[in-house]
PDB file of C-alpha atoms in Angstrom:
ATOM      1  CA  UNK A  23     -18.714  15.682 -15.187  1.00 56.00           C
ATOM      2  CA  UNK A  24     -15.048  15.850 -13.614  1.00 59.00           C
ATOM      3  CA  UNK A  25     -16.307  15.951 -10.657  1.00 70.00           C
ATOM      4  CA  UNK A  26     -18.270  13.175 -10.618  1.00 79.00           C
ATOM      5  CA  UNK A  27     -15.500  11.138 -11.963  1.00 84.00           C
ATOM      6  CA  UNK A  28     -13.029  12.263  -9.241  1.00 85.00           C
ATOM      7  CA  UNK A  29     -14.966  10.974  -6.951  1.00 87.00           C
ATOM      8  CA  UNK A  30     -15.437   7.764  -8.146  1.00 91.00           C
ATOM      9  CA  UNK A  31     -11.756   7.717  -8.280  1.00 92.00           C
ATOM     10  CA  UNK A  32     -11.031   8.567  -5.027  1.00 92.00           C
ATOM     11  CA  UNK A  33     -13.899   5.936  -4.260  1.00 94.00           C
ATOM     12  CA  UNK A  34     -12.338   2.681  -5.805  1.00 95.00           C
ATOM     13  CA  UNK A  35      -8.782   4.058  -4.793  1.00 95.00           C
ATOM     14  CA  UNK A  36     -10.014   4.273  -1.116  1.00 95.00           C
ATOM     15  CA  UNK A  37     -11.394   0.278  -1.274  1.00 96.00           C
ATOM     16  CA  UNK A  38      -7.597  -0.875  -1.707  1.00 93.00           C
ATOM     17  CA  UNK A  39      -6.377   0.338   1.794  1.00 91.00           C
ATOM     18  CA  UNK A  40      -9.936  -0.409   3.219  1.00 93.00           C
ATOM     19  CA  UNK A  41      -9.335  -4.271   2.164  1.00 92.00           C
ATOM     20  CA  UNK A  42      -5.506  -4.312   3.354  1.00 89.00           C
ATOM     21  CA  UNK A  43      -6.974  -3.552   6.812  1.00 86.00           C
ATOM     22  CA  UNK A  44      -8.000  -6.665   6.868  1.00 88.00           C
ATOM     23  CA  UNK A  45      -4.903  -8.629   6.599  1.00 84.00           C
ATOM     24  CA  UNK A  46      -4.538  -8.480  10.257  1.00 80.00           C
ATOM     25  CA  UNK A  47      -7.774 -10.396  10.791  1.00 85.00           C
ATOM     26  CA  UNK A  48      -7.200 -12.639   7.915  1.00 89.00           C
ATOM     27  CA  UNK A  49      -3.680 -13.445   9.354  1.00 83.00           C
ATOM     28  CA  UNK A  50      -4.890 -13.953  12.641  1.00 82.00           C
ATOM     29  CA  UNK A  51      -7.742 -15.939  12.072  1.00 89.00           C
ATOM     30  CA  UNK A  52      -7.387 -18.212   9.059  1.00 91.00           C
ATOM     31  CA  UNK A  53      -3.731 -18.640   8.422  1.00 90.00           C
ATOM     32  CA  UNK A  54      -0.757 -20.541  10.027  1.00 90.00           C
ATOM     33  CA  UNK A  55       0.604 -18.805  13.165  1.00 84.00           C
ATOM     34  CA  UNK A  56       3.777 -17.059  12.675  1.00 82.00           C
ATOM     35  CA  UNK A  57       4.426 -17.273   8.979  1.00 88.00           C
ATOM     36  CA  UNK A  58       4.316 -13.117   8.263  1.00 86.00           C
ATOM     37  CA  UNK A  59       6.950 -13.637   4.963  1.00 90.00           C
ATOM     38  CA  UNK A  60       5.383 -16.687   3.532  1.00 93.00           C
ATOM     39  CA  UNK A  61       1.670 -15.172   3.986  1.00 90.00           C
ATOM     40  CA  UNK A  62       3.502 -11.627   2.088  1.00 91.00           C
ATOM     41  CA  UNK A  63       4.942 -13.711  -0.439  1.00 94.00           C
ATOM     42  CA  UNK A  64       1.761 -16.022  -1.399  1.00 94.00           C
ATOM     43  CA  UNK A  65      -0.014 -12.838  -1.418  1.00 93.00           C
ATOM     44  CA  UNK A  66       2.080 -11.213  -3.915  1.00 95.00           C
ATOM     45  CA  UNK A  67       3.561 -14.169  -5.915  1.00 96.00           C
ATOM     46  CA  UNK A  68      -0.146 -15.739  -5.857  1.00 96.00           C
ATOM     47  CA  UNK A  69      -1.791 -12.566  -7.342  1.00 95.00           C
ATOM     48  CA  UNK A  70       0.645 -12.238  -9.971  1.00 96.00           C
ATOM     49  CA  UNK A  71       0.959 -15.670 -11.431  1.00 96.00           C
ATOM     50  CA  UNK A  72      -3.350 -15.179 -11.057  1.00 96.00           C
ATOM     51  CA  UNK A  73      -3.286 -12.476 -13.226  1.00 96.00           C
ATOM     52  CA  UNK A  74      -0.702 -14.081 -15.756  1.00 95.00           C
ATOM     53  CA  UNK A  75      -3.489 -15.810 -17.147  1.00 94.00           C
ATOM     54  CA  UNK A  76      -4.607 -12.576 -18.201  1.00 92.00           C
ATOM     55  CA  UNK A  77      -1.365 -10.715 -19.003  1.00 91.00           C
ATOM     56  CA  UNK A  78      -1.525 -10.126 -22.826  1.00 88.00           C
ATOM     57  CA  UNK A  79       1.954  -8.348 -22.617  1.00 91.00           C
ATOM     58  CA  UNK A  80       5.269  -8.612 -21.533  1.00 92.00           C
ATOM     59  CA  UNK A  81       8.060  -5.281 -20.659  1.00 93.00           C
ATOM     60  CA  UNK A  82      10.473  -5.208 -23.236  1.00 91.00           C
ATOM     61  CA  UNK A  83      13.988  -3.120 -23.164  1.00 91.00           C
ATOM     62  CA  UNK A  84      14.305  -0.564 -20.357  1.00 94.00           C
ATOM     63  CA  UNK A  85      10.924  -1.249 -19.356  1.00 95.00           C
ATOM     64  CA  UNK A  86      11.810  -5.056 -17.472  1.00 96.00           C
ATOM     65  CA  UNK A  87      14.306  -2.865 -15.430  1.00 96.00           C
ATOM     66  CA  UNK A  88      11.664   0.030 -14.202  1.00 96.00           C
ATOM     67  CA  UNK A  89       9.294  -2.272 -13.989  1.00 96.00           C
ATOM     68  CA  UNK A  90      11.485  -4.490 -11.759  1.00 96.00           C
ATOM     69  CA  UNK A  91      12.209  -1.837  -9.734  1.00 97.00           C
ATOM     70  CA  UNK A  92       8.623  -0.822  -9.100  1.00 96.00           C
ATOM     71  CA  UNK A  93       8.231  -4.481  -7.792  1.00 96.00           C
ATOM     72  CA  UNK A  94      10.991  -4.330  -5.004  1.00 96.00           C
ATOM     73  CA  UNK A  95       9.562  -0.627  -4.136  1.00 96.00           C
ATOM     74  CA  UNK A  96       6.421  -1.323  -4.006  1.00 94.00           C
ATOM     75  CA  UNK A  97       5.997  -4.617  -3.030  1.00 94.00           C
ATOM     76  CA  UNK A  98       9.363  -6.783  -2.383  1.00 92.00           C
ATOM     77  CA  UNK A  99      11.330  -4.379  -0.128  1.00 93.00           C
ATOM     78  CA  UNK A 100       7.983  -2.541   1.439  1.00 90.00           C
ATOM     79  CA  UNK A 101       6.350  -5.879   2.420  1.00 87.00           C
ATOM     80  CA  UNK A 102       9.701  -7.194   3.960  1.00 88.00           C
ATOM     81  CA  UNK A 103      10.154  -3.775   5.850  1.00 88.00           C
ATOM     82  CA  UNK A 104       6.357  -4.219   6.479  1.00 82.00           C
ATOM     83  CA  UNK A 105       6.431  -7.122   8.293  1.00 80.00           C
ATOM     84  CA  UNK A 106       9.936  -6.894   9.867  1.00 82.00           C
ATOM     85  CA  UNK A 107       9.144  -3.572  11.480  1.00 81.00           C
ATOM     86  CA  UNK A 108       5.994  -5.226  13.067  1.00 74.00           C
ATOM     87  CA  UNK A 109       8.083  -8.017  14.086  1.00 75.00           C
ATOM     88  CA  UNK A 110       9.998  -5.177  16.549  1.00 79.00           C
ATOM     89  CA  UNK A 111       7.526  -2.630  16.726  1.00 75.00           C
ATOM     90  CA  UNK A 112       3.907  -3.380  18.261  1.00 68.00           C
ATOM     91  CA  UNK A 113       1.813  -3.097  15.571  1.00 63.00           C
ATOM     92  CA  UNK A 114       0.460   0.892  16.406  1.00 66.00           C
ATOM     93  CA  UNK A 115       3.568   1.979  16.378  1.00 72.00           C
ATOM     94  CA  UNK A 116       4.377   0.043  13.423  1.00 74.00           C
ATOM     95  CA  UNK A 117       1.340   1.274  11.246  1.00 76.00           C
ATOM     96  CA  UNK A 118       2.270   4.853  12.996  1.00 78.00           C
ATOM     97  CA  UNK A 119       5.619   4.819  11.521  1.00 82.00           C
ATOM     98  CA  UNK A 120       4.602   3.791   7.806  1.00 80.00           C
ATOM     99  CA  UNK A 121       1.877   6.509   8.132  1.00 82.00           C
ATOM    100  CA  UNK A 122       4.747   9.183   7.210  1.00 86.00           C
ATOM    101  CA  UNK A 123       4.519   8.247   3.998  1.00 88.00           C
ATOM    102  CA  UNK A 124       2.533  11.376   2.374  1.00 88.00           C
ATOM    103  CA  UNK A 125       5.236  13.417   4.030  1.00 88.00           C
ATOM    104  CA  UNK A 126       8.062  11.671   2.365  1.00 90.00           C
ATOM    105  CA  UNK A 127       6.143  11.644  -0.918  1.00 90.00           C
ATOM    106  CA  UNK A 128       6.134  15.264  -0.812  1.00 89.00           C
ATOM    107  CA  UNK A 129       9.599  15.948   0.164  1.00 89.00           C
ATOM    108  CA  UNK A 130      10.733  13.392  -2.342  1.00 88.00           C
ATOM    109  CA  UNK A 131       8.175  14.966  -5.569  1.00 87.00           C
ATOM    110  CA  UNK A 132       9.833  18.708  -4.294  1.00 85.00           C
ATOM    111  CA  UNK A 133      13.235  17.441  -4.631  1.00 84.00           C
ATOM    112  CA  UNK A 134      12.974  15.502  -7.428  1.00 82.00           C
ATOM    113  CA  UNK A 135      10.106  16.166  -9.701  1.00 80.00           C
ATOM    114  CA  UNK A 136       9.816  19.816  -9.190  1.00 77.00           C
ATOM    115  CA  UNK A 137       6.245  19.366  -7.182  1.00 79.00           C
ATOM    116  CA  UNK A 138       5.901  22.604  -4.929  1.00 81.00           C
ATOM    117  CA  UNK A 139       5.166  21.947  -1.569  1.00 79.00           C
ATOM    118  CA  UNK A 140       1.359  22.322  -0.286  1.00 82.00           C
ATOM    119  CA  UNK A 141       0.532  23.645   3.204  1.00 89.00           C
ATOM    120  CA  UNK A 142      -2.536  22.433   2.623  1.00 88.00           C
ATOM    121  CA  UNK A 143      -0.851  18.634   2.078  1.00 87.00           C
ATOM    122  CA  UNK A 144       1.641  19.440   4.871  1.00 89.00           C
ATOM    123  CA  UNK A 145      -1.394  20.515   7.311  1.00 91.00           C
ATOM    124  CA  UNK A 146      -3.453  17.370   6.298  1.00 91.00           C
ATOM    125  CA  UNK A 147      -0.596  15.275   6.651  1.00 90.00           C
ATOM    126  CA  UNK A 148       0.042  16.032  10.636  1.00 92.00           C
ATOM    127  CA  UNK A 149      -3.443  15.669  11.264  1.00 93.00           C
ATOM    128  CA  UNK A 150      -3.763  12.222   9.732  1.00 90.00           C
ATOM    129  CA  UNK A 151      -0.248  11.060  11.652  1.00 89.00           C
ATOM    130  CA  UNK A 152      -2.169  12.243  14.875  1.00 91.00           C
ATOM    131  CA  UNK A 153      -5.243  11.063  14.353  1.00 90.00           C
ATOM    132  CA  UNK A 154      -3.641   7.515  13.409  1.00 88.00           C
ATOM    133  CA  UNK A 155      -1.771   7.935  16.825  1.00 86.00           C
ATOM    134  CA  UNK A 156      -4.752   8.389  18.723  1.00 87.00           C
ATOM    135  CA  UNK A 157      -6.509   5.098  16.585  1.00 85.00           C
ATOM    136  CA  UNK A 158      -3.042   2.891  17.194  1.00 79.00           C
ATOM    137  CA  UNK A 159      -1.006   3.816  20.290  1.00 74.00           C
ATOM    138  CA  UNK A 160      -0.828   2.777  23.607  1.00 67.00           C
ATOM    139  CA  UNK A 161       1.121   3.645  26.765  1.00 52.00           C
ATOM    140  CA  UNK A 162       2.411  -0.019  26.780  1.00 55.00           C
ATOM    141  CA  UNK A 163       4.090   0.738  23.087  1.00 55.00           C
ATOM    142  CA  UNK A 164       8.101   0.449  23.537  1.00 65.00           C
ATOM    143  CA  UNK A 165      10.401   1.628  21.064  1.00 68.00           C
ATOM    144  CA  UNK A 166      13.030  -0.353  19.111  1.00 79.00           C
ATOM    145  CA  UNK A 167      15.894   1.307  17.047  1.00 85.00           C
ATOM    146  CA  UNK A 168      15.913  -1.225  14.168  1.00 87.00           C
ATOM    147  CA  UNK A 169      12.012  -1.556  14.040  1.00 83.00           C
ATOM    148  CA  UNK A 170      11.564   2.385  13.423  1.00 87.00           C
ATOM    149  CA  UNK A 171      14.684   2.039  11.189  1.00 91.00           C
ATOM    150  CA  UNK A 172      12.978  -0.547   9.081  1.00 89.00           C
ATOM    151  CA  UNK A 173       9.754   1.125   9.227  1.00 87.00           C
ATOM    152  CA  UNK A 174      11.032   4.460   7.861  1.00 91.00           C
ATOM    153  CA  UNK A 175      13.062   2.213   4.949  1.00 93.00           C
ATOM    154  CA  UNK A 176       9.336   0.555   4.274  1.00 90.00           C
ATOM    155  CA  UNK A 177       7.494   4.285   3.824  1.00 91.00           C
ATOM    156  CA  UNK A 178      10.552   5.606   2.112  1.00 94.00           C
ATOM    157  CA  UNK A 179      10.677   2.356  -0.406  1.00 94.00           C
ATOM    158  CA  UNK A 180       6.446   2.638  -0.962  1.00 92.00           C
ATOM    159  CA  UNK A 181       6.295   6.617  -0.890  1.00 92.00           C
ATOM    160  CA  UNK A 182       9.307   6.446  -4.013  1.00 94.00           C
ATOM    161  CA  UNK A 183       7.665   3.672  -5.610  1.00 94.00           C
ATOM    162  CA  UNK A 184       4.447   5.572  -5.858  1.00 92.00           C
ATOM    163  CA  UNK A 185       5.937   8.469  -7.250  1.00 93.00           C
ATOM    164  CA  UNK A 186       7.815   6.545  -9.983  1.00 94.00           C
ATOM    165  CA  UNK A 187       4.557   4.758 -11.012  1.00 92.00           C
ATOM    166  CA  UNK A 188       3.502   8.001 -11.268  1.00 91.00           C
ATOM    167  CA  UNK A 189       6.468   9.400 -13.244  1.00 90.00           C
ATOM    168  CA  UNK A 190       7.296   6.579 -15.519  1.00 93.00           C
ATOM    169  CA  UNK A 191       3.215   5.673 -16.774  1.00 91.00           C
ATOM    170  CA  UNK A 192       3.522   2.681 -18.831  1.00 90.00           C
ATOM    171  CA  UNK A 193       4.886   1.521 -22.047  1.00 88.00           C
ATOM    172  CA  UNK A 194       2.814   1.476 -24.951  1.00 87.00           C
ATOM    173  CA  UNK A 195       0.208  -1.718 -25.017  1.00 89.00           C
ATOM    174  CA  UNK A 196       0.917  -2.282 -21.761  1.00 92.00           C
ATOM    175  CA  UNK A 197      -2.709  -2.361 -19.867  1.00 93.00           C
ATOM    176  CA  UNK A 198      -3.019  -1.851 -16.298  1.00 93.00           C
ATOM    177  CA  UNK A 199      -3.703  -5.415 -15.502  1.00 94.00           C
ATOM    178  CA  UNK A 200      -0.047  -6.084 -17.061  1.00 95.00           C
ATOM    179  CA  UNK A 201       1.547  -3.244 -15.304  1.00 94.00           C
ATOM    180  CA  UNK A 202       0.028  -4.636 -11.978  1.00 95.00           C
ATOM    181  CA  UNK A 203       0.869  -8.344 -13.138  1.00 96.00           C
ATOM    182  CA  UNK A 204       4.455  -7.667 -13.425  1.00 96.00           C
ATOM    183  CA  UNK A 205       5.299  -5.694 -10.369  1.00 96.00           C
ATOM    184  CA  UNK A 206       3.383  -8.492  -7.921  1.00 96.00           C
ATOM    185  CA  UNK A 207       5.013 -10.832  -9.948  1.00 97.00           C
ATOM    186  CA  UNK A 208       8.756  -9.998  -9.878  1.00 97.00           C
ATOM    187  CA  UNK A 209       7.938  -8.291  -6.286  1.00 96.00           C
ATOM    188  CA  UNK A 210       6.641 -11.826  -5.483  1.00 96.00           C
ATOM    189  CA  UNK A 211       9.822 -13.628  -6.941  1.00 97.00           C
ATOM    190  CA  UNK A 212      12.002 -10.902  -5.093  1.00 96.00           C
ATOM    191  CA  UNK A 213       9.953 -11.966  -1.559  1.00 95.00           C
ATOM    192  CA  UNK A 214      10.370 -15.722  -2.063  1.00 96.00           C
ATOM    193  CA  UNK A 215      13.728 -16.906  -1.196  1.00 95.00           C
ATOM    194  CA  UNK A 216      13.729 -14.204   1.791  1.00 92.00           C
ATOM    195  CA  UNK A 217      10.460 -15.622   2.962  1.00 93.00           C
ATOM    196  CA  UNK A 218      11.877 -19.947   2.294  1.00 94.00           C
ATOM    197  CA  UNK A 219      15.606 -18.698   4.576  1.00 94.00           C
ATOM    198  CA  UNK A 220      13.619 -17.272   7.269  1.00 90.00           C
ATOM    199  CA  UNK A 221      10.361 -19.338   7.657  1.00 91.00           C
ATOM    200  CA  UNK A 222       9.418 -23.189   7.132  1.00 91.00           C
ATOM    201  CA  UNK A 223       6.377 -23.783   4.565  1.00 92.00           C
ATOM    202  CA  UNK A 224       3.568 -25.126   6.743  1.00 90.00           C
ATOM    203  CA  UNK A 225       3.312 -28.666   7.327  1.00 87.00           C
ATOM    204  CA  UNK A 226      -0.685 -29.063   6.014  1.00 89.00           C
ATOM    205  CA  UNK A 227      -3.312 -26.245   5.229  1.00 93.00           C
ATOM    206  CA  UNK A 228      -6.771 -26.810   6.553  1.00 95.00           C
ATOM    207  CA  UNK A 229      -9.734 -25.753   4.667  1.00 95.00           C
ATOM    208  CA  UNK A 230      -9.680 -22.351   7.234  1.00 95.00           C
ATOM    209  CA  UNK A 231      -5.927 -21.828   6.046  1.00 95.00           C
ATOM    210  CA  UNK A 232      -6.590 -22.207   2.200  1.00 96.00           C
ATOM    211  CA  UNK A 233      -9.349 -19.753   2.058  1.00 96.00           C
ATOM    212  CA  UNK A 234      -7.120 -17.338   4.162  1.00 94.00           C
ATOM    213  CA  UNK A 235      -4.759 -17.366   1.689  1.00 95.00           C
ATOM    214  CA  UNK A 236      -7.306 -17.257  -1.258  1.00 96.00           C
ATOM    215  CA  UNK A 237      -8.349 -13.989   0.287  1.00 96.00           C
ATOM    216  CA  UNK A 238      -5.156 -12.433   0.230  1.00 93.00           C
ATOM    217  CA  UNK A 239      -4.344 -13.409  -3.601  1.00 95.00           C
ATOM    218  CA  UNK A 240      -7.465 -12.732  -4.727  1.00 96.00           C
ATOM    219  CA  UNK A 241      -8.730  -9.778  -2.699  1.00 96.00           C
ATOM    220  CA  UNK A 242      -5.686  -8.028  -1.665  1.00 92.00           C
ATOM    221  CA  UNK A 243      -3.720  -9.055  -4.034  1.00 93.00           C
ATOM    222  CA  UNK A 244      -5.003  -8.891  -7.927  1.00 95.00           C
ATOM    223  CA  UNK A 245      -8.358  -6.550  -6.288  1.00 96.00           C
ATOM    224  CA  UNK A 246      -6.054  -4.101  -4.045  1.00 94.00           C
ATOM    225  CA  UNK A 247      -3.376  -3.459  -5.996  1.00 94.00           C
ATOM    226  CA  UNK A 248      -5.389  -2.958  -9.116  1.00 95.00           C
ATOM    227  CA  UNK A 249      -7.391  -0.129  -7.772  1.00 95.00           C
ATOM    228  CA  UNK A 250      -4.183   0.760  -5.671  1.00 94.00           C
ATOM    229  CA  UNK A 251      -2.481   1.457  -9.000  1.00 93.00           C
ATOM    230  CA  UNK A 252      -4.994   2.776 -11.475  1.00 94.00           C
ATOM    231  CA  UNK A 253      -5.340   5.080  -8.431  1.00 93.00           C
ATOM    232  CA  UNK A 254      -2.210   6.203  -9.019  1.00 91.00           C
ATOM    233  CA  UNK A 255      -2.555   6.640 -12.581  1.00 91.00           C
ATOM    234  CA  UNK A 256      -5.942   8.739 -12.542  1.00 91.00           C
ATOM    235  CA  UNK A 257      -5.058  10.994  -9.097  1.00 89.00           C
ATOM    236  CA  UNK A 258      -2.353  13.114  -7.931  1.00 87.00           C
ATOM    237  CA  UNK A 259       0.297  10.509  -5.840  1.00 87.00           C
ATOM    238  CA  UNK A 260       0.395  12.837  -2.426  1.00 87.00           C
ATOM    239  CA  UNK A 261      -3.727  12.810  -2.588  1.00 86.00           C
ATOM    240  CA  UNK A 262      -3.174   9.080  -3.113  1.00 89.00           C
ATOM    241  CA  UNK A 263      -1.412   8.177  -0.616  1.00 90.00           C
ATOM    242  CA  UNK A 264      -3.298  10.194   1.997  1.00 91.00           C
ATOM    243  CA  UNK A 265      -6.505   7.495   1.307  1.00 92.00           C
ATOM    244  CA  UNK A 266      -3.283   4.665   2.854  1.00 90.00           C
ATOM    245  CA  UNK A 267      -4.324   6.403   6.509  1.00 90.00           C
ATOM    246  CA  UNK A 268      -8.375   4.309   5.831  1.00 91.00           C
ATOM    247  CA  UNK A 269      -6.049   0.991   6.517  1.00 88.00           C
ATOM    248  CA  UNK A 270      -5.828   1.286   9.823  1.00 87.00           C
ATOM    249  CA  UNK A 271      -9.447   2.316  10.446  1.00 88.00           C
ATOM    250  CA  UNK A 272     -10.411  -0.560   8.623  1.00 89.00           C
ATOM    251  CA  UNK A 273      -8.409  -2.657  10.468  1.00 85.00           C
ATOM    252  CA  UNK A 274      -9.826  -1.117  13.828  1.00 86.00           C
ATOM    253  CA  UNK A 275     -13.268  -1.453  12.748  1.00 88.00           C
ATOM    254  CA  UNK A 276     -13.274  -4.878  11.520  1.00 87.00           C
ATOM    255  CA  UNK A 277     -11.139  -5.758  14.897  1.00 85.00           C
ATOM    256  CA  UNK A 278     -14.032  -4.343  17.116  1.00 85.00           C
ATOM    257  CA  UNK A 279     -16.677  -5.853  15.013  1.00 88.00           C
ATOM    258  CA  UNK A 280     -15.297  -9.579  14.476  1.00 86.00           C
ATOM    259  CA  UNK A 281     -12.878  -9.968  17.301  1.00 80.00           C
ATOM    260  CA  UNK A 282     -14.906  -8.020  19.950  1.00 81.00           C
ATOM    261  CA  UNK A 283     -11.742  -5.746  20.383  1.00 78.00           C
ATOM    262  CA  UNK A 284     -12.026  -2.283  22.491  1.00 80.00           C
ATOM    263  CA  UNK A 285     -12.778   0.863  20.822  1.00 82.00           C
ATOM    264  CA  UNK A 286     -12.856   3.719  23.004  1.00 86.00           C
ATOM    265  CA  UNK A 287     -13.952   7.276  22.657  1.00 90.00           C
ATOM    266  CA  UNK A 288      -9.968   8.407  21.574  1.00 90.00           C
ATOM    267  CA  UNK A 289      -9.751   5.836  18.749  1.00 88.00           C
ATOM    268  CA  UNK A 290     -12.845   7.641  17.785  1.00 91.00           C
ATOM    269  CA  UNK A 291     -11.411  11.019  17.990  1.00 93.00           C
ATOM    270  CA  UNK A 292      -8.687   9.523  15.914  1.00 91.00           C
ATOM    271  CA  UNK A 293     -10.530   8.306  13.467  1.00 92.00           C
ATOM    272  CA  UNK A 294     -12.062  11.460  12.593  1.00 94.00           C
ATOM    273  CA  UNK A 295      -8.912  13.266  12.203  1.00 94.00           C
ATOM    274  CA  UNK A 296      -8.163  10.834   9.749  1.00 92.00           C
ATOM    275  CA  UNK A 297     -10.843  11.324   7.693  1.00 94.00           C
ATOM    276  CA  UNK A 298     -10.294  14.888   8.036  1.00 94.00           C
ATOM    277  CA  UNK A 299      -7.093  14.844   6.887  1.00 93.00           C
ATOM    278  CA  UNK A 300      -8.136  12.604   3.820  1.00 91.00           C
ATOM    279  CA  UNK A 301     -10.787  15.182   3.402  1.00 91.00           C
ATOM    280  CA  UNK A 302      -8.311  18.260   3.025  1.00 91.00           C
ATOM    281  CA  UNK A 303      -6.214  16.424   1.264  1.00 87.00           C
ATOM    282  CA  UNK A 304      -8.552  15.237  -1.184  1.00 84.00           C
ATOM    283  CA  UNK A 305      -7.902  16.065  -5.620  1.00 75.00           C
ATOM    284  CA  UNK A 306      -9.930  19.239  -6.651  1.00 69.00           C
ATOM    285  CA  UNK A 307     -11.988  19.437  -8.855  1.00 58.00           C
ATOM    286  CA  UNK A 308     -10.733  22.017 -11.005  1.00 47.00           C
ATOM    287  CA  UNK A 309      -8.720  20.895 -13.005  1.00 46.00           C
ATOM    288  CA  UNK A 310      -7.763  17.081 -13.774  1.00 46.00           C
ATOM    289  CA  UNK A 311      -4.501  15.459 -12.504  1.00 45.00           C
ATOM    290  CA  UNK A 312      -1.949  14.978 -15.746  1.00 45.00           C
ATOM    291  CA  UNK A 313       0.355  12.026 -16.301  1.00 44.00           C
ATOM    292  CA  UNK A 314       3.609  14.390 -15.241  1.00 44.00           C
ATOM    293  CA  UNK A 315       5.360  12.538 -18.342  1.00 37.00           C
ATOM    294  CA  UNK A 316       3.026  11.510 -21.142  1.00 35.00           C
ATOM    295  CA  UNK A 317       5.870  11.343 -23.983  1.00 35.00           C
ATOM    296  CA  UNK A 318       7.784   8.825 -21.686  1.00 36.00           C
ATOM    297  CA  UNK A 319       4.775   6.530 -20.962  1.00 35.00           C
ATOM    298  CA  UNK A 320       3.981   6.579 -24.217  1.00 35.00           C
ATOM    299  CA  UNK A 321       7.004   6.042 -26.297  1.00 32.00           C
ATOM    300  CA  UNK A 322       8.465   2.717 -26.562  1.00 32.00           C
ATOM    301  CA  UNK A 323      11.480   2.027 -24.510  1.00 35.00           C
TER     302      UNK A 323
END
């Protein structure tokens, strides 16, 4: 029976990365050029205030500051280091960078939360950064000390924010569609006046533009980060955020099969590693994955 439920777990986890690789194509296609901040903010700010109308309750106490700090980590300060790294980085090397994250989630859950350190983990994650090289990378890709920089703050910022969704749970009451409200919301208000200093609000919206950012609220917004985070809450966090390496093969495949982009036999080759490092990495099935605090997520503040 736990078996059958792990998979379905690491099923609807797997469709939030699978639909954020198709931001690219959404960006490119339907929405104004050159807006990356405003399209990050209406994505997060939009899906919150969405889900508002179905927020039943609010953090109280300790809870508005960890749950405040769950929205920079996991969406304020990742989606400006996000978007900021691509703006220096091409976008391989970019999505290359961020894909360190299961390493730094490891060395972060040793260090801090007493996890022990899996060879396994360690093995899958190297195979999953190479095969994501092989998928991304190009001999044209130049390097840029401030684009790596912010790309390493952007892992570091989602890989901690992970863990501490993890860690923390949530108060008592608190449903998952709150928990997810909140941190897009106060993520979203955190993105806002970063995204209004550095980029003008577009002049009109065609009917192209509005469904482009429709998408984003609705499908990777409220959609992706709900199945993003009740992945979190039902799986192990490094397992987790191995299933973040499907984004770019999503975002390959969907380039090759709307844009008529190249995909040659070492993108291929890439993607399989990938999935072979998701594979490795993957929950078992022996035992289930505890909350690693129960008595904190479900005491009140």
């Amino acid at each position: 029976m736990f078996k059958h439920q792990n998979t379905l777990n690491i099923f609807l986890t797997s469709l939030a990365p699978i639909v954020w690789g198709s931001t690219y194509i959404v960006t490119t296609e339907l929405l104004p050029d050159n807006l990356p901040l405003i399209a990050s903010t209406v994505r997060a700010l939009g899906a919150g205030v969405v889900l508002l109308l179905f927020c039943k309750v609010r953090p109280s106490g300790k809870w508005w500051m960890k749950i405040a700090l769950l929205g920079l980590l996991n969406i304020g300060l990742f989606f400006y280091c996000l978007f900021a790294a691509a703006y220096y980085l091409p976008g391989g090397l970019a999505a290359l960078i961020m894909s360190i994250q299961p390493l730094i989630i490891m060395l972060l859950g040793a260090v801090f939360f007493q996890s022990r350190l899996n060879i396994t983990h360690i093995s899958s994650a190297i195979i999953g950064v190479t095969g994501i090289s092989l998928l991304v990378l190009n001999s044209s890709s130049e390097v840029n000390g401030l684009g790596i920089t912010l790309g390493i703050i952007g892992a570091l910022s989602m890989a901690l924010g992970v863990l501490l969704t993890k860690h923390w749970g949530r108060p008592v009451g608190m449903s998952l569609i709150d928990l997810t409200c909140w941190q897009l919301t106060l993520g979203g208000l955190m993105l806002l006046p970063i995204a209004l200093w550095y980029e003008d609000l577009p002049s009109s919206l065609t009917t192209l533009n509005i469904s482009g950012y429709a998408y984003l609220i609705l499908i990777g917004g409220v959609f992706g980060y709900f199945m993003w985070f009740r992945g979190i809450e039902k799986l192990n966090p490094v397992a987790t955020s191995f299933l973040g390496f499907l984004s770019p093969i999503s975002a390959c495949i969907l380039g090759y099969i709307v844009l008529e982009q190249s995909f040659t036999n070492i993108q291929l080759v890439g993607c399989v590693a990938i999935m072979l490092s998701i594979y490795i990495a993957r929950p078992k099935t022996q035992q289930k994955t505890p909350l690693p605090i129960t008595a904190t997520s479900n005491s009140q503040p």
